[in-house]
Tab-separated table of C-alpha atoms in Angstrom:
chain	number	residue	atom	x	y	z
A	26	MET	CA	4.315	3.790	-27.365
A	27	ARG	CA	2.613	1.513	-24.969
A	28	LYS	CA	5.624	0.526	-23.368
A	29	PHE	CA	6.635	3.691	-22.162
A	30	ARG	CA	3.544	4.764	-20.627
A	31	PHE	CA	5.122	3.572	-17.204
A	32	ILE	CA	7.154	6.688	-17.584
A	33	PHE	CA	3.889	8.938	-17.527
A	34	ALA	CA	1.964	7.034	-14.894
A	35	ASN	CA	1.931	9.188	-11.736
A	36	PHE	CA	4.758	12.558	-13.537
A	37	TRP	CA	4.542	15.084	-11.174
A	38	LEU	CA	5.199	12.586	-8.782
A	39	LYS	CA	8.005	11.368	-10.477
A	40	VAL	CA	9.336	14.974	-10.767
A	41	ILE	CA	9.054	16.768	-6.811
A	42	SER	CA	10.130	12.612	-5.059
A	43	LEU	CA	13.441	13.061	-7.565
A	44	PHE	CA	13.080	17.323	-7.011
A	45	MET	CA	13.283	16.548	-3.258
A	46	ALA	CA	16.281	13.486	-2.982
A	47	ILE	CA	19.061	16.351	-4.696
A	48	VAL	CA	17.709	18.410	-3.299
A	49	THR	CA	18.522	16.236	0.080
A	50	TRP	CA	21.297	14.783	-0.897
A	51	PHE	CA	22.558	18.374	-1.549
A	52	TYR	CA	21.985	19.121	1.451
A	53	VAL	CA	23.614	16.091	3.680
A	54	ASN	CA	26.406	16.003	1.782
A	55	GLY	CA	26.876	20.071	2.658
A	56	GLU	CA	26.486	18.896	6.650
A	57	ILE	CA	28.492	15.943	6.279
A	58	VAL	CA	31.217	17.891	5.018
A	59	LYS	CA	30.974	20.694	7.653
A	60	LEU	CA	31.592	18.090	10.143
A	61	ILE	CA	34.888	16.706	8.348
A	62	LYS	CA	35.970	20.315	7.819
A	63	PRO	CA	34.423	22.218	10.119
B	15	MET	CA	50.961	14.598	-13.916
B	16	THR	CA	51.686	10.816	-14.524
B	17	MET	CA	49.432	8.514	-16.439
B	18	SER	CA	48.207	6.543	-13.318
B	19	THR	CA	47.584	10.014	-11.632
B	20	ILE	CA	45.062	10.460	-14.326
B	21	PHE	CA	43.632	7.298	-14.373
B	22	TYR	CA	42.937	7.199	-10.188
B	23	ASN	CA	41.810	11.200	-10.601
B	24	SER	CA	39.063	10.197	-13.105
B	25	SER	CA	38.342	6.772	-11.709
B	26	LEU	CA	38.275	8.312	-7.911
B	27	LEU	CA	35.871	10.840	-9.921
B	28	PHE	CA	34.062	8.375	-11.629
B	29	THR	CA	33.464	6.298	-8.386
B	30	SER	CA	31.765	9.543	-6.357
B	31	HIS	CA	29.704	9.763	-9.569
B	32	TRP	CA	28.963	7.138	-9.729
B	33	ARG	CA	28.480	6.558	-6.106
B	34	MET	CA	26.152	9.972	-6.251
B	35	ILE	CA	23.697	8.966	-9.120
B	36	SER	CA	22.858	5.300	-7.130
B	37	GLU	CA	22.186	7.434	-3.813
B	38	ILE	CA	19.897	9.745	-5.151
B	39	LEU	CA	18.446	7.524	-7.768
B	40	ILE	CA	18.161	5.369	-3.948
B	41	LEU	CA	16.392	8.038	-2.198
B	42	TRP	CA	14.321	8.747	-5.510
B	43	PHE	CA	12.617	5.692	-5.347
B	44	VAL	CA	12.486	5.800	-1.541
B	45	PHE	CA	10.286	8.820	-1.566
B	46	TYR	CA	8.184	8.481	-4.884
B	47	ARG	CA	7.089	5.206	-3.051
B	48	ILE	CA	6.680	7.144	0.020
B	49	MET	CA	4.390	9.685	-1.972
B	50	LEU	CA	2.823	7.611	-3.908
B	51	PHE	CA	1.750	4.869	-0.828
B	52	LEU	CA	0.182	8.645	0.860
B	53	LYS	CA	-1.417	10.324	-2.225
B	54	ASP	CA	-5.103	8.739	-1.357
B	55	THR	CA	-4.882	9.118	2.196
B	56	LYS	CA	-6.128	11.633	5.248
B	57	ALA	CA	-1.947	11.741	5.596
B	58	VAL	CA	-0.942	14.080	3.030
B	59	TYR	CA	-3.034	17.131	3.923
B	60	LEU	CA	-0.515	16.407	7.471
B	61	LEU	CA	2.195	15.842	4.848
B	62	ARG	CA	1.909	18.963	3.426
B	63	GLY	CA	1.615	21.304	5.982
B	64	ILE	CA	5.137	19.727	7.490
B	65	VAL	CA	6.894	20.271	3.817
B	66	ILE	CA	5.741	24.184	4.759
B	67	LEU	CA	7.298	23.749	7.838
B	68	ILE	CA	10.123	22.926	6.279
B	69	ILE	CA	9.926	25.586	3.864
B	70	ALA	CA	9.138	28.216	5.774
B	71	PHE	CA	12.659	26.678	8.177
B	72	PHE	CA	15.185	26.769	5.527
B	73	VAL	CA	14.135	30.337	4.615
B	74	PHE	CA	14.145	31.718	7.682
B	75	GLN	CA	17.753	30.255	7.853
B	76	LYS	CA	18.347	32.277	5.310
B	77	ILE	CA	17.151	35.517	5.835
B	78	GLY	CA	18.613	35.138	9.500
B	79	PHE	CA	15.257	34.961	11.608
B	80	ASP	CA	17.010	33.582	14.417
B	81	THR	CA	13.718	33.447	17.073
B	82	LEU	CA	11.363	31.860	14.798
B	83	ASN	CA	14.370	29.732	13.702
B	84	TRP	CA	15.048	28.568	16.612
B	85	ILE	CA	11.345	27.873	17.668
B	86	LEU	CA	11.316	26.126	14.366
B	87	ALA	CA	14.150	24.011	15.543
B	88	LYS	CA	12.749	22.814	19.089
B	89	ILE	CA	9.281	21.969	17.447
B	90	PHE	CA	11.141	19.761	14.904
B	91	ALA	CA	12.823	18.051	17.521
B	92	ILE	CA	9.662	17.564	19.310
B	93	SER	CA	7.593	16.269	16.089
B	94	VAL	CA	10.189	12.893	15.396
B	95	ILE	CA	7.756	11.656	18.632
B	96	ALA	CA	4.678	13.738	17.570
B	97	LEU	CA	5.152	12.376	13.577
B	98	THR	CA	5.471	8.467	14.738
B	99	ILE	CA	1.383	9.382	16.861
B	100	ILE	CA	0.217	10.876	13.772
B	101	PHE	CA	1.372	8.187	11.256
B	102	GLN	CA	0.920	5.590	13.699
B	103	PRO	CA	-2.065	3.649	10.661
B	104	GLU	CA	0.172	4.497	8.201
B	105	LEU	CA	4.117	3.221	9.271
B	106	ARG	CA	1.416	-0.112	10.244
B	107	GLN	CA	0.039	-0.336	6.665
B	108	GLY	CA	3.827	0.409	5.510
B	109	LEU	CA	6.091	-2.243	7.309
B	110	VAL	CA	3.230	-5.000	6.660
B	111	ARG	CA	3.628	-3.858	2.838
B	112	LEU	CA	7.379	-4.276	3.166
B	113	GLY	CA	6.891	-7.455	4.631
B	114	GLN	CA	4.119	-8.183	2.226
B	115	GLN	CA	6.203	-8.219	-0.752
B	116	GLN	CA	5.634	-12.167	-1.578
B	117	LEU	CA	8.412	-14.067	-1.423
B	118	PHE	CA	7.297	-17.267	-0.170
B	119	TYR	CA	3.774	-16.698	-0.869
B	120	THR	CA	3.496	-19.782	-2.675
B	121	GLY	CA	-1.131	-19.524	-3.142
B	122	PHE	CA	-3.278	-22.511	-2.819
B	123	ARG	CA	-2.474	-25.601	-5.151
B	124	GLU	CA	-3.904	-25.748	-8.095
B	125	ALA	CA	-7.313	-28.739	-7.149
B	126	GLU	CA	-7.988	-26.242	-4.378
B	127	ALA	CA	-7.985	-22.922	-5.673
B	128	GLU	CA	-10.145	-24.288	-8.866
B	129	ALA	CA	-12.512	-26.267	-5.584
B	130	LEU	CA	-12.360	-22.372	-3.621
B	131	ILE	CA	-13.266	-20.655	-6.813
B	132	LYS	CA	-16.391	-22.807	-8.429
B	133	GLU	CA	-17.578	-22.845	-4.661
B	134	VAL	CA	-16.897	-19.247	-4.066
B	135	CYS	CA	-17.907	-17.790	-7.782
B	136	THR	CA	-21.548	-19.829	-7.514
B	137	ALA	CA	-22.572	-18.360	-3.864
B	138	VAL	CA	-21.776	-14.757	-4.302
B	139	ASP	CA	-23.600	-15.484	-8.276
B	140	ILE	CA	-26.968	-16.747	-6.619
B	141	LEU	CA	-26.533	-14.599	-3.820
B	142	ALA	CA	-25.760	-11.467	-5.873
B	143	GLN	CA	-29.269	-12.585	-8.372
B	144	ALA	CA	-30.902	-12.523	-4.960
B	145	LYS	CA	-30.011	-8.856	-3.641
B	146	ILE	CA	-28.250	-10.257	-0.502
B	147	GLY	CA	-25.537	-9.142	1.170
B	148	ALA	CA	-22.438	-10.505	1.856
B	149	LEU	CA	-17.991	-10.181	2.866
B	150	ILE	CA	-15.949	-13.077	1.955
B	151	ALA	CA	-12.271	-12.375	2.865
B	152	ILE	CA	-9.865	-14.902	1.734
B	153	GLN	CA	-6.510	-15.038	3.227
B	154	ARG	CA	-3.498	-15.598	1.193
B	155	GLU	CA	0.026	-14.507	2.830
B	156	ILE	CA	-1.126	-12.608	6.341
B	157	GLY	CA	-2.661	-14.533	8.555
B	158	LEU	CA	-6.376	-12.821	9.742
B	159	LYS	CA	-6.151	-14.232	13.353
B	160	ASN	CA	-7.098	-11.020	14.999
B	161	TYR	CA	-9.805	-11.050	12.216
B	162	ILE	CA	-10.974	-14.554	13.181
B	163	GLU	CA	-11.191	-14.193	17.001
B	164	SER	CA	-13.690	-10.985	16.271
B	165	GLY	CA	-16.209	-13.477	14.255
B	166	ILE	CA	-17.271	-17.446	15.373
B	167	HIS	CA	-14.947	-19.761	14.705
B	168	LEU	CA	-16.392	-22.458	12.182
B	169	ASP	CA	-14.266	-24.275	10.781
B	170	ALA	CA	-16.003	-25.612	7.422
B	171	ASN	CA	-15.265	-26.989	4.512
B	172	ILE	CA	-15.851	-24.813	1.605
B	173	SER	CA	-18.600	-25.170	-0.152
B	174	SER	CA	-22.027	-22.471	-1.786
B	175	GLU	CA	-24.739	-24.140	0.457
B	176	ILE	CA	-22.665	-23.301	3.997
B	177	ILE	CA	-21.114	-19.551	2.420
B	178	ARG	CA	-25.307	-19.631	0.884
B	179	SER	CA	-27.557	-20.105	4.696
B	180	ILE	CA	-24.233	-18.022	6.211
B	181	PHE	CA	-25.547	-14.415	4.097
B	182	VAL	CA	-29.412	-15.772	4.238
B	183	LYS	CA	-30.710	-12.710	5.771
B	184	GLU	CA	-32.452	-14.554	9.055
B	185	SER	CA	-29.413	-16.603	10.183
B	186	PRO	CA	-27.565	-15.189	13.343
B	187	LEU	CA	-24.548	-15.926	11.659
B	188	HIS	CA	-25.518	-12.246	8.370
B	189	ASP	CA	-23.456	-9.753	10.054
B	190	GLY	CA	-19.898	-9.369	9.586
B	191	GLY	CA	-17.605	-10.841	7.701
B	192	VAL	CA	-16.572	-14.741	6.955
B	193	ILE	CA	-13.187	-15.377	6.113
B	194	ILE	CA	-11.882	-18.615	3.946
B	195	ALA	CA	-8.698	-20.179	4.552
B	196	GLY	CA	-6.843	-22.959	3.225
B	197	GLU	CA	-9.686	-25.560	2.234
B	198	LYS	CA	-11.780	-24.699	5.288
B	199	ILE	CA	-13.977	-21.451	6.231
B	200	VAL	CA	-12.569	-20.723	9.484
B	201	ALA	CA	-15.053	-17.599	10.785
B	202	ALA	CA	-18.017	-15.714	10.397
B	203	THR	CA	-19.129	-12.668	11.533
B	204	CYS	CA	-16.114	-10.935	11.646
B	205	LEU	CA	-15.460	-7.629	12.413
B	206	PHE	CA	-12.823	-6.152	9.492
B	207	PRO	CA	-11.618	-2.467	9.679
B	208	LEU	CA	-13.191	0.311	8.026
B	209	SER	CA	-11.520	2.555	5.727
B	210	ASP	CA	-10.754	5.881	6.390
B	211	ASN	CA	-10.311	6.359	2.955
B	212	ALA	CA	-11.329	10.243	1.841
B	213	ASN	CA	-11.906	9.534	-2.177
B	214	LEU	CA	-13.993	6.702	-1.933
B	215	ASP	CA	-17.758	6.964	-3.439
B	216	ARG	CA	-19.262	8.167	-0.542
B	217	ALA	CA	-22.050	6.041	-1.910
B	218	LEU	CA	-20.306	2.684	-0.568
B	219	GLY	CA	-21.891	1.646	2.437
B	220	MET	CA	-19.766	-0.032	5.985
B	221	ARG	CA	-19.366	-2.978	3.960
B	222	HIS	CA	-17.606	-2.302	1.101
B	223	ARG	CA	-15.394	0.073	3.208
B	224	ALA	CA	-14.978	-2.324	5.896
B	225	GLY	CA	-13.881	-5.265	2.708
B	226	ILE	CA	-11.728	-2.197	1.646
B	227	GLY	CA	-10.269	-2.058	4.878
B	228	LEU	CA	-9.618	-5.233	5.394
B	229	SER	CA	-7.415	-5.607	1.287
B	230	GLU	CA	-6.091	-2.193	2.522
B	231	GLU	CA	-4.123	-3.917	6.126
B	232	THR	CA	-3.792	-7.339	4.883
B	233	ASP	CA	-2.484	-9.212	1.655
B	234	ALA	CA	-5.899	-10.469	2.027
B	235	VAL	CA	-9.077	-11.297	-1.145
B	236	VAL	CA	-12.003	-9.661	-0.085
B	237	ILE	CA	-15.476	-10.543	-1.964
B	238	ILE	CA	-17.992	-7.671	-1.820
B	239	VAL	CA	-21.405	-8.121	-3.058
B	240	SER	CA	-24.215	-4.883	-1.990
B	241	GLU	CA	-27.589	-5.954	-1.289
B	242	GLU	CA	-28.971	-2.880	-2.484
B	243	ARG	CA	-27.717	-3.281	-6.446
B	244	GLY	CA	-26.557	-7.344	-5.932
B	245	VAL	CA	-23.249	-6.113	-7.602
B	246	ILE	CA	-20.345	-8.220	-7.038
B	247	SER	CA	-16.634	-5.996	-6.505
B	248	LEU	CA	-13.483	-6.819	-5.305
B	249	ALA	CA	-11.328	-5.240	-2.879
B	250	VAL	CA	-7.351	-6.353	-3.475
B	251	GLY	CA	-4.380	-4.220	-2.008
B	252	GLY	CA	-6.974	-1.458	-0.697
B	253	ARG	CA	-8.200	-1.144	-4.645
B	254	LEU	CA	-12.147	-1.966	-5.286
B	255	THR	CA	-13.429	-3.399	-8.538
B	256	SER	CA	-16.658	-3.199	-8.928
B	257	ARG	CA	-19.594	-4.615	-11.018
B	258	LEU	CA	-18.322	-8.139	-11.597
B	259	SER	CA	-20.017	-10.944	-13.574
B	260	LYS	CA	-19.320	-14.387	-11.490
B	261	ASN	CA	-16.828	-15.508	-15.105
B	262	ASP	CA	-15.281	-12.347	-14.342
B	263	LEU	CA	-14.777	-12.689	-10.411
B	264	ALA	CA	-13.547	-16.316	-11.253
B	265	ILE	CA	-10.640	-14.948	-13.589
B	266	ILE	CA	-9.276	-12.494	-11.207
B	267	LEU	CA	-9.593	-14.826	-8.715
B	268	LYS	CA	-7.534	-17.343	-10.370
B	269	GLY	CA	-4.771	-15.249	-11.308
B	270	LEU	CA	-4.640	-13.111	-7.143
B	271	ILE	CA	-5.097	-16.962	-5.021
B	272	LYS	CA	-3.437	-19.498	-7.266
B	273	ARG	CA	0.161	-21.038	-7.480
B	274	ARG	CA	2.532	-19.899	-8.715
B	275	LYS	CA	4.346	-22.098	-11.766
B	276	LYS	CA	7.917	-22.401	-11.368
B	277	LYS	CA	9.817	-20.616	-15.027
């Protein structure tokens, strides 16, 4: 179990940053699609 | 639909999914590192404020509050410059950390490191027992020229006697920090930047704050001896390890400054 302890270190920081990454990716892609197909 | 079309479509789907996942993972890593970096700094409160403004911006956009949306859009346009000014210390530290990914740092030579550790640990131990405050920075990859220039140039060989005589209260060189670079004590009475980490123990004095401050801004290893309690501490990368014995210090220093062996 010790090997996997790094997963739970700063757990909420990882969750929030993953959420932000997904939201950013979809938002930016939406904007790119709008530019390509206005 | 021919087999080739199916294959083409599936490979396209796989490629786009692969790209999407890779991009999200990279974004995740970048966001995580930024948040980790800002975690214990004052900037995190500023960041919270900015996140609230961004959320408000999207909510206003969805509801259709055009006036508020226009005002926020204008604020964001100006804020690019404002943010670089507000986050200037964090940006500087972040770029320094990015640049100090130790690709070229080879450390001290075996004999050089052994001698340095022995002399420094002996001096620090004697100073701690006598409850004489001390602040010693050991330069690693990042040059400490700016800080060396703020002190008195010495260029002396490293010896526990010299270190001890610098920090004795009667010595005119006892204020400020000593900098060791290579095989020399290059300067004394150097001024180090004070850490503004809000989470630091309030009991820590200026000497500790200066040691932590220098370790935040550079990759230097900073040894601090407290005058009140005679405790030996070590600051590396903005983190302070306290209550070290002479042997603990020697072991940690070996790991930090010795040249890494090629595998």
